[in-house]
mmCIF file of C-alpha atoms in Angstrom:
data_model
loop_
_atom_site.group_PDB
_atom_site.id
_atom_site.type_symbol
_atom_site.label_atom_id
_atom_site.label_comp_id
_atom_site.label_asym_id
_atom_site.label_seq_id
_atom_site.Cartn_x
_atom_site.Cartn_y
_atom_site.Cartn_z
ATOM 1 C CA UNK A 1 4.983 66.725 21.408
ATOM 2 C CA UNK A 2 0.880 66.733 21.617
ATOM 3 C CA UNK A 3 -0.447 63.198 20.462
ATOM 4 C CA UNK A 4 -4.034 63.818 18.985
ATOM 5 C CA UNK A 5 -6.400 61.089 18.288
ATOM 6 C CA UNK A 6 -9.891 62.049 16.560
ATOM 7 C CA UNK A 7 -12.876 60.042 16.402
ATOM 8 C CA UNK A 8 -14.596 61.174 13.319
ATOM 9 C CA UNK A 9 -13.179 63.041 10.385
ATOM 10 C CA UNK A 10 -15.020 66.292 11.471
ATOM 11 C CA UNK A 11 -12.945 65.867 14.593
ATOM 12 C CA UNK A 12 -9.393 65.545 12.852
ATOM 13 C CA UNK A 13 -10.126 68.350 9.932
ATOM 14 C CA UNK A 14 -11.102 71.018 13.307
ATOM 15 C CA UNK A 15 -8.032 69.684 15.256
ATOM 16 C CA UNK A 16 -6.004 69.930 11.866
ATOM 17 C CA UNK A 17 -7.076 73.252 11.640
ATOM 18 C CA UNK A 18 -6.369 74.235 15.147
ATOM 19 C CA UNK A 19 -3.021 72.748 14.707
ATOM 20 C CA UNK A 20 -1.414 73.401 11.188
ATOM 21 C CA UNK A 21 1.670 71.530 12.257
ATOM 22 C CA UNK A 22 0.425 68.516 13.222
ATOM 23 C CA UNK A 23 1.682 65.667 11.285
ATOM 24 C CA UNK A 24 -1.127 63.302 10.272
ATOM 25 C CA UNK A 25 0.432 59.085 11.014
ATOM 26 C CA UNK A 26 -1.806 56.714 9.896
ATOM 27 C CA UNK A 27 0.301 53.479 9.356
ATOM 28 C CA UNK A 28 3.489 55.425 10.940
ATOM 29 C CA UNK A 29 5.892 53.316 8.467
ATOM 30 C CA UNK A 30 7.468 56.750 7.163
ATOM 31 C CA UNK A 31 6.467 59.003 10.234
ATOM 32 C CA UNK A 32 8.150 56.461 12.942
ATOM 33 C CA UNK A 33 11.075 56.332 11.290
ATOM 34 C CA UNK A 34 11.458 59.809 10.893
ATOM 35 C CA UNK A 35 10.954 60.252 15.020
ATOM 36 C CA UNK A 36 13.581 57.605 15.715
ATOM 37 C CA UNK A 37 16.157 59.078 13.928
ATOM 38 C CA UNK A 38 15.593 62.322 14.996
ATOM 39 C CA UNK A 39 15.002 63.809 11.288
ATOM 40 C CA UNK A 40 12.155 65.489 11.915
ATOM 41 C CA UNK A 41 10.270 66.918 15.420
ATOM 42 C CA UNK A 42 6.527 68.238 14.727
ATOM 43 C CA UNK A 43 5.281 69.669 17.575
ATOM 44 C CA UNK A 44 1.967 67.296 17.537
ATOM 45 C CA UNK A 45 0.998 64.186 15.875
ATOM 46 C CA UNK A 46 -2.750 63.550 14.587
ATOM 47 C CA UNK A 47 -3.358 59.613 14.980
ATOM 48 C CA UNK A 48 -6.168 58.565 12.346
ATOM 49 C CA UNK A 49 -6.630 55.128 12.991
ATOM 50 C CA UNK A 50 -10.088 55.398 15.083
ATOM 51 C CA UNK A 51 -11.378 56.872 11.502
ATOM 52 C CA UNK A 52 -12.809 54.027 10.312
ATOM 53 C CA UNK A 53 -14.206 55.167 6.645
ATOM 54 C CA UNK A 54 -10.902 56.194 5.968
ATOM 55 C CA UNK A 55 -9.591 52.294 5.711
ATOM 56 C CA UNK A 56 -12.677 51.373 3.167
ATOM 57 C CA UNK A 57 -12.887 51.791 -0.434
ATOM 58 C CA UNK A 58 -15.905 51.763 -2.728
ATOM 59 C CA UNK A 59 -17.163 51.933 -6.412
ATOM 60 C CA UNK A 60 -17.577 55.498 -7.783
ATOM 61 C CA UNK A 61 -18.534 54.867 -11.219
ATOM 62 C CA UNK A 62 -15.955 53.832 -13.441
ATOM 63 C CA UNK A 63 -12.966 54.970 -10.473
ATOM 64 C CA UNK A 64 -12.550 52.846 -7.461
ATOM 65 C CA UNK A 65 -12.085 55.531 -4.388
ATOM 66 C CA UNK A 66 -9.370 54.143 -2.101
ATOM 67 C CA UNK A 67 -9.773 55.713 1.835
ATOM 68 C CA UNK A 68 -6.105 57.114 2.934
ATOM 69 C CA UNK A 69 -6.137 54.607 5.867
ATOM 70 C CA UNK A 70 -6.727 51.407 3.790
ATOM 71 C CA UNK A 71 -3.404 49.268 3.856
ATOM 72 C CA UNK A 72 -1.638 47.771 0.994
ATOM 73 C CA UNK A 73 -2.470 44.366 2.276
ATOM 74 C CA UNK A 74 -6.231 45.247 1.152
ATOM 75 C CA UNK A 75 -5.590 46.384 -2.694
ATOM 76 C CA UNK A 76 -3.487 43.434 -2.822
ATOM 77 C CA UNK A 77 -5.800 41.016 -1.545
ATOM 78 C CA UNK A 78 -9.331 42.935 -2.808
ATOM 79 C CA UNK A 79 -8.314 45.319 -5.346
ATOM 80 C CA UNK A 80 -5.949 43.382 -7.892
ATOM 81 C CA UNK A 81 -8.671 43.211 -10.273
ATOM 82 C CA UNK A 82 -9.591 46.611 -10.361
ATOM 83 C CA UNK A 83 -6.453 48.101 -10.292
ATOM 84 C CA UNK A 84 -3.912 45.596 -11.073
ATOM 85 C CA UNK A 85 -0.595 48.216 -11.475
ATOM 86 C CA UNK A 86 -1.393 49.653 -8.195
ATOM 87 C CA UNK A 87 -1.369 45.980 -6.092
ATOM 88 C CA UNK A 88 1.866 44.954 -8.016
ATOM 89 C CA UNK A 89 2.952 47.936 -6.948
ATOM 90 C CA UNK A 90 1.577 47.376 -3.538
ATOM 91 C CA UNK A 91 3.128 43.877 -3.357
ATOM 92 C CA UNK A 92 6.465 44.970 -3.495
ATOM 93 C CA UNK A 93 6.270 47.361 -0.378
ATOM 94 C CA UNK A 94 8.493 46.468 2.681
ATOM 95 C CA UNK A 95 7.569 43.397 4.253
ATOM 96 C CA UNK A 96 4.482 41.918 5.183
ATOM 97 C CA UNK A 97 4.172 43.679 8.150
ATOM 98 C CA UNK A 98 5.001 47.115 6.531
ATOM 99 C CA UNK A 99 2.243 46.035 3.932
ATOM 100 C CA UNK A 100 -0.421 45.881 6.552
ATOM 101 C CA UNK A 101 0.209 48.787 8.245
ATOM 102 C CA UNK A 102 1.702 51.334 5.618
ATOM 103 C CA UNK A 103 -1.367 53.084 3.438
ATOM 104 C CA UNK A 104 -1.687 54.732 0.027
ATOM 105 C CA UNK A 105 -2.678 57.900 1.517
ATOM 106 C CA UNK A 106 0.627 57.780 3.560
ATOM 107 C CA UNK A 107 2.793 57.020 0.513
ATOM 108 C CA UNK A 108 0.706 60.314 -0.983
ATOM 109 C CA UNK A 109 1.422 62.654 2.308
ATOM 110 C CA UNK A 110 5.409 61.896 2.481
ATOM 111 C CA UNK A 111 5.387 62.749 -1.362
ATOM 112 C CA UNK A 112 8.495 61.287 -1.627
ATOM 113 C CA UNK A 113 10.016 60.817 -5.246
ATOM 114 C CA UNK A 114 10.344 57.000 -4.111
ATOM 115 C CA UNK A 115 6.958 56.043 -3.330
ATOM 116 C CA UNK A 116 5.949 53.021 -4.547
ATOM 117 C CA UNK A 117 2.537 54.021 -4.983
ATOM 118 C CA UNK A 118 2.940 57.227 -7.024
ATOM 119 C CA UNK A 119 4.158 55.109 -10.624
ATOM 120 C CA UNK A 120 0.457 53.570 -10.986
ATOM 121 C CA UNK A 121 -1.207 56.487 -9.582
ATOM 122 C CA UNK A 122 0.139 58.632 -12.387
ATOM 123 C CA UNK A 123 0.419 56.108 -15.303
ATOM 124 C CA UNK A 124 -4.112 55.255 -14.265
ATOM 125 C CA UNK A 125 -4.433 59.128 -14.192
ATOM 126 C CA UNK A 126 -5.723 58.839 -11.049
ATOM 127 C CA UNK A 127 -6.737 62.250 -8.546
ATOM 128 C CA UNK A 128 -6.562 63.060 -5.098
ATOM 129 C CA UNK A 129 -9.519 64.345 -2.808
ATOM 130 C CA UNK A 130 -8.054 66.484 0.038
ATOM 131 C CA UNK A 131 -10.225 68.356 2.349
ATOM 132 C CA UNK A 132 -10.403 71.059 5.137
ATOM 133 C CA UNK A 133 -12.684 72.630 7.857
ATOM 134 C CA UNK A 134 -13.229 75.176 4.739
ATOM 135 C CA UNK A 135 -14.093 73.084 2.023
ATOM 136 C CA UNK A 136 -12.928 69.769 -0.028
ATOM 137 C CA UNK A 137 -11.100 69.584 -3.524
ATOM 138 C CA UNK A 138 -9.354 66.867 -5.766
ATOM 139 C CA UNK A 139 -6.197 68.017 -7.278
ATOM 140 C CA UNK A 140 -4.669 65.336 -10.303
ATOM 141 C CA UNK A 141 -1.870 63.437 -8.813
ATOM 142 C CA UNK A 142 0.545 65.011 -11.775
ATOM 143 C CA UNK A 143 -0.484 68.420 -9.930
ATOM 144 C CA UNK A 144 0.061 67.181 -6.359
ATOM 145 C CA UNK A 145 3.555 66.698 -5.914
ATOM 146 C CA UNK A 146 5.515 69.803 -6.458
ATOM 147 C CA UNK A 147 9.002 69.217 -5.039
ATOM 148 C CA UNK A 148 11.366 66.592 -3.167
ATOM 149 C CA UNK A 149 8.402 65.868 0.177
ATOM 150 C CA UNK A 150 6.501 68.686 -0.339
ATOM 151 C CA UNK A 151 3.004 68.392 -1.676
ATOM 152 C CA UNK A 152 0.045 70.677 -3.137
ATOM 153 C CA UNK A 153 -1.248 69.887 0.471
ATOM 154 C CA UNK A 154 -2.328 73.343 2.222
ATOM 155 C CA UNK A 155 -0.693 73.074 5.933
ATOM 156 C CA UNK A 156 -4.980 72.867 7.177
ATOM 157 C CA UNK A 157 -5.762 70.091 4.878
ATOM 158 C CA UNK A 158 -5.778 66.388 5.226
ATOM 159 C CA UNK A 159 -5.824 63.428 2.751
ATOM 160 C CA UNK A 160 -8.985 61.967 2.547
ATOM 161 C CA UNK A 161 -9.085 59.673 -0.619
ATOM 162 C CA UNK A 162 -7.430 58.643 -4.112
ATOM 163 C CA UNK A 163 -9.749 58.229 -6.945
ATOM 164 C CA UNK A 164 -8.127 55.859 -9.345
ATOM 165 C CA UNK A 165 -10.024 54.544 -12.351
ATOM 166 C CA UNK A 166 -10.700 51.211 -12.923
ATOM 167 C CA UNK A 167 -8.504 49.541 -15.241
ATOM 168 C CA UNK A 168 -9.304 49.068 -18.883
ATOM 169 C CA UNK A 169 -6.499 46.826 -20.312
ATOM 170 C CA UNK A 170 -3.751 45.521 -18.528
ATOM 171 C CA UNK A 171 -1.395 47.563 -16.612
ATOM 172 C CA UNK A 172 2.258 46.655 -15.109
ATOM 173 C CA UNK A 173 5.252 47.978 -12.351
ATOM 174 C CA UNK A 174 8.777 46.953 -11.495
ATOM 175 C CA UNK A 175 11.275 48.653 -10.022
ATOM 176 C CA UNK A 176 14.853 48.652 -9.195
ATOM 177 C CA UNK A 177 16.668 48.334 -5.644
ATOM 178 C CA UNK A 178 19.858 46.925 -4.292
ATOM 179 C CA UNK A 179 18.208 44.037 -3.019
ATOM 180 C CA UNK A 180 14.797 42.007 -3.637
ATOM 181 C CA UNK A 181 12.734 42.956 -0.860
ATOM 182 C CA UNK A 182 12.424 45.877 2.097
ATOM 183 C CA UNK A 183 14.251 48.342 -0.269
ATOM 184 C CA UNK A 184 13.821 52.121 -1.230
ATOM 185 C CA UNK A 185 13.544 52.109 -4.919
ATOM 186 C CA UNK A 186 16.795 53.344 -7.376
ATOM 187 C CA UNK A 187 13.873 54.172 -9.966
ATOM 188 C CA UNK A 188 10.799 52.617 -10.685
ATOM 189 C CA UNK A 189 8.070 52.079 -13.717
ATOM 190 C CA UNK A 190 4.698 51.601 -14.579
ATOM 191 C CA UNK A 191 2.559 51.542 -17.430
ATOM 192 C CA UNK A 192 -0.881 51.381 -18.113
ATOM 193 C CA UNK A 193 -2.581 50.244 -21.363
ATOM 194 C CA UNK A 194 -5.731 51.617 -22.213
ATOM 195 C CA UNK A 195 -7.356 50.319 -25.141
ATOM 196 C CA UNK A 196 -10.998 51.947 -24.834
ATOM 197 C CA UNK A 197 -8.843 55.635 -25.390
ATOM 198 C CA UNK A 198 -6.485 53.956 -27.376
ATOM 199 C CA UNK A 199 -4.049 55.967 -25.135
ATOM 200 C CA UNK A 200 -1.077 54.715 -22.730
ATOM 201 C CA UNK A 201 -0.063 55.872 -19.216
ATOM 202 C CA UNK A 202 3.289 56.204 -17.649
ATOM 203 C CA UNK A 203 4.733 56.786 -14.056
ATOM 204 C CA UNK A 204 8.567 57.044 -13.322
ATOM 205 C CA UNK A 205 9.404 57.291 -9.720
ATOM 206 C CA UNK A 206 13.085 57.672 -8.256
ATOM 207 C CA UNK A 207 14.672 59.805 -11.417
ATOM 208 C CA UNK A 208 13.678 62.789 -10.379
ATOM 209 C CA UNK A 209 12.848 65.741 -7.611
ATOM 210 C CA UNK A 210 9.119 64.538 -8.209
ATOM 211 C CA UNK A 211 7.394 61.890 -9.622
ATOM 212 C CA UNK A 212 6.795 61.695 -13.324
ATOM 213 C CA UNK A 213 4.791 60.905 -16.410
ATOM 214 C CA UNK A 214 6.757 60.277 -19.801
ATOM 215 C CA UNK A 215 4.393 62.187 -21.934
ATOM 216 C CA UNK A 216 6.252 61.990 -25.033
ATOM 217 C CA UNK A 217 6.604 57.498 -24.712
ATOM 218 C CA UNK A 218 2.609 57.846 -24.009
ATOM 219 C CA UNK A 219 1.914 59.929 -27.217
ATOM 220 C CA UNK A 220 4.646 57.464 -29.849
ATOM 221 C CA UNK A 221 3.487 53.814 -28.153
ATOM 222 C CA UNK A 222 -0.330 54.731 -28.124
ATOM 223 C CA UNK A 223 0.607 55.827 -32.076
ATOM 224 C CA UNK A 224 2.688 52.827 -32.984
ATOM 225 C CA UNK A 225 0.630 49.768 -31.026
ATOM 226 C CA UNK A 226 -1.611 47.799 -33.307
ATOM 227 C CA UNK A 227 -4.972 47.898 -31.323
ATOM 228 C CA UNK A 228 -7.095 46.814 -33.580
ATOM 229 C CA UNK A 229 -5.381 43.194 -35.139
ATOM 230 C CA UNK A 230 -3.244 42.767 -31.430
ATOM 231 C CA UNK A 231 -0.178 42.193 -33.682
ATOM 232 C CA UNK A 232 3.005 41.223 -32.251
ATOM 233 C CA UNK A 233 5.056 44.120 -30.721
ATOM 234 C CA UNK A 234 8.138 45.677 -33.126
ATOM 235 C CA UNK A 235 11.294 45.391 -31.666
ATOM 236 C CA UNK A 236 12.172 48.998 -32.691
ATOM 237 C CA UNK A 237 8.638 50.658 -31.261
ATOM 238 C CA UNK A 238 9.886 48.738 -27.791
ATOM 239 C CA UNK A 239 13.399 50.176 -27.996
ATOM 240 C CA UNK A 240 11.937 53.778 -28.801
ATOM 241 C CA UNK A 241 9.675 53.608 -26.202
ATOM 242 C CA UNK A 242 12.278 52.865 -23.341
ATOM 243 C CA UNK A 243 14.519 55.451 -24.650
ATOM 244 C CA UNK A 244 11.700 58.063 -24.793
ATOM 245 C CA UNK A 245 10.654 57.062 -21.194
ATOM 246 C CA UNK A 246 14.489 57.334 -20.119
ATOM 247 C CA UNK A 247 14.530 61.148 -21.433
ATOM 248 C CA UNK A 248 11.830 62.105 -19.731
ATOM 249 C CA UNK A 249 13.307 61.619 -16.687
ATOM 250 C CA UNK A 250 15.674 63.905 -14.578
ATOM 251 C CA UNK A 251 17.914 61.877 -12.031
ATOM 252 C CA UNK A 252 20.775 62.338 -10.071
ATOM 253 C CA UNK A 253 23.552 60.746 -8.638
ATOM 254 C CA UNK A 254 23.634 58.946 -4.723
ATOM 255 C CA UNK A 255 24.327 56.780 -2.504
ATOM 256 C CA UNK A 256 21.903 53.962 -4.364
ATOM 257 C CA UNK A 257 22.558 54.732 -7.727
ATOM 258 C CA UNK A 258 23.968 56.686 -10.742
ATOM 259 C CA UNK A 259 22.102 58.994 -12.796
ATOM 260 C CA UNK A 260 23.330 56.528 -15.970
ATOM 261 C CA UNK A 261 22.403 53.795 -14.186
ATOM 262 C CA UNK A 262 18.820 54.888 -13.340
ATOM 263 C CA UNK A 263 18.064 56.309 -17.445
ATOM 264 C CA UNK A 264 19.755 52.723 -18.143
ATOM 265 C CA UNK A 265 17.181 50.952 -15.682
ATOM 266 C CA UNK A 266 14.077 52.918 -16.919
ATOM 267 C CA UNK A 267 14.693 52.056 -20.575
ATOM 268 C CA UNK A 268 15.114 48.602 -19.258
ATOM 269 C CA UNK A 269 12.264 48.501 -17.253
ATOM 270 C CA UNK A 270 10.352 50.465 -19.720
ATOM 271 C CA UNK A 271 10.968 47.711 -22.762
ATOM 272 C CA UNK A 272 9.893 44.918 -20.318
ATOM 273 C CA UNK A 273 6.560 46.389 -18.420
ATOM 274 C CA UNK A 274 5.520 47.293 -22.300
ATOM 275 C CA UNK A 275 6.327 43.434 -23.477
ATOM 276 C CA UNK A 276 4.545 42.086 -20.501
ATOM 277 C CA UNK A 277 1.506 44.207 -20.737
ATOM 278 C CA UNK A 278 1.208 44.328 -25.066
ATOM 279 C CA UNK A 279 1.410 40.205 -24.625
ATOM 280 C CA UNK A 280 -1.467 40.216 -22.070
ATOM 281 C CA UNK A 281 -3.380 42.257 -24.084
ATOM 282 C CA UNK A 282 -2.846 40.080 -27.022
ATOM 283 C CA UNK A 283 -3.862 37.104 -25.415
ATOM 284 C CA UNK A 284 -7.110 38.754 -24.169
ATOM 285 C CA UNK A 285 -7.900 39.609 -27.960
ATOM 286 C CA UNK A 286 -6.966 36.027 -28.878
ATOM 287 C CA UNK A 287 -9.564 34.971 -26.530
ATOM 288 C CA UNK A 288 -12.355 37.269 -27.546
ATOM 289 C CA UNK A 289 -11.874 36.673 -31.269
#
């Protein structure tokens, strides 16, 4: 196996290029593992840690645009403002040392249907900017996963940033594992309130071949929640919503769960991300009024 280490991104997109099958490690949290147990062999690996933009973020307007190389550690500590679902999300990744090595743009490039990551990247709508000796492009992160670890990624191109837009109300995550911390997710849930649109975001992750948004929950909640007076939230609009959210998804049974238990978790999950983010946004009206 061929280790390759570029110094500039120039450098990795021509070496990328040059070697299609060269597996891009950043963090290494899901590519070591991989190697050690033998699951998979590319025949090079493309180290981008001497990249340095790549572990920065900046301002783009009203979307925050997250390198591929910046670590977990760094939304949760700089970016929990901004992007609040994303850091909870962040904060429940591995352990701390995981957190400081394992990146966004890592989570993105396994495209497994367990990242953590991929929940608040759908439910903030956020995109993907991928790029290639022949040109750059940003594909929606509902377009970029297409089956179980296998992305829109063409086998020349390399992650190079997620655009995520700054949050506009308040925005939640939880998930489900069989224990509390260093876990691979049975399912997972997020949800994004966004007053300005008067419109709601959704991610599922682990309850289906891809990740997920609930489309039909998004289009009833956004219809039912009282925006305007911040009233309390109906027990029966809650309910719907975590049933709708549990239909949209497709899971199956294995070795960490049921396909029951996983709809059963979601509606769960669903009911309780919604009351935690409705009574947030209450209180902020409270305090504006």
């Amino acid at each position: 196996m061929d280790f390759l280490r570029p110094a500039t991104w120039a450098e990795a997109l021509a070496l990328k290029a040059e070697h299609p099958g060269a597996r891009p490690i950043a963090g290494g949290t899901d590519v070591m593992v991989e190697l050690n147990f033998d699951r998979s062999r590319p025949p090079a690996l493309l180290d981008l840690t001497a990249i340095r933009e790549l572990a920065t973020w900046e301002r783009d307007g009203d979307r925050i645009r997250i390198g591929a190389g910046l670590p977990y550690a760094r939304i949760i500590d700089e970016l929990g403002g901004a992007l609040p679902g994303l850091a909870i999300a962040s904060r429940t990744v591995g352990s701390p040392q995981i957190r400081n090595r394992g990146t966004v743009g890592g989570n993105l490039g396994s495209a497994s249907p367990a990242g953590d990551a991929h929940p608040p990247l759908l439910a903030s709508d956020a995109s993907v900017e991928v790029e290639s000796v022949r040109g750059s492009r940003v594909l929606p992160v509902v377009a970029f996963f297409l089956r179980p670890k296998v992305s829109a990624l063409e086998p020349d191109e390399l992650i190079r940033a997620v655009r995520v837009p700054r949050a506009d109300g308040p925005q939640q995550f939880a998930k489900i594992g069989t224990r509390n911390a260093m876990v691979i997710a049975v399912c997972s849930f997020a949800v994004a309130l966004r007053p300005s649109e008067r419109r709601v975001g959704t991610g599922i992750g682990s309850a289906a071949p891809t990740p997920l948004r609930a489309r039909d929950a998004e289009g009833f909640l956004a219809a039912e929640l009282d925006w305007d007076g911040a009233g309390p939230l109906d027990d029966g609009v809650a309910r719907r919503f975590g049933e709708l959210v549990a239909a949209a998804a497709n899971p199956i049974d294995d070795v960490r769960g049921t396909a029951g238990y996983r709809r059963h978790a979601l509606s769960v999950m669903a009911r309780r991300t919604l009351g935690w983010t409705w009574a947030e946004y209450r209180k902020g009206a409270a305090e504006c009024a």
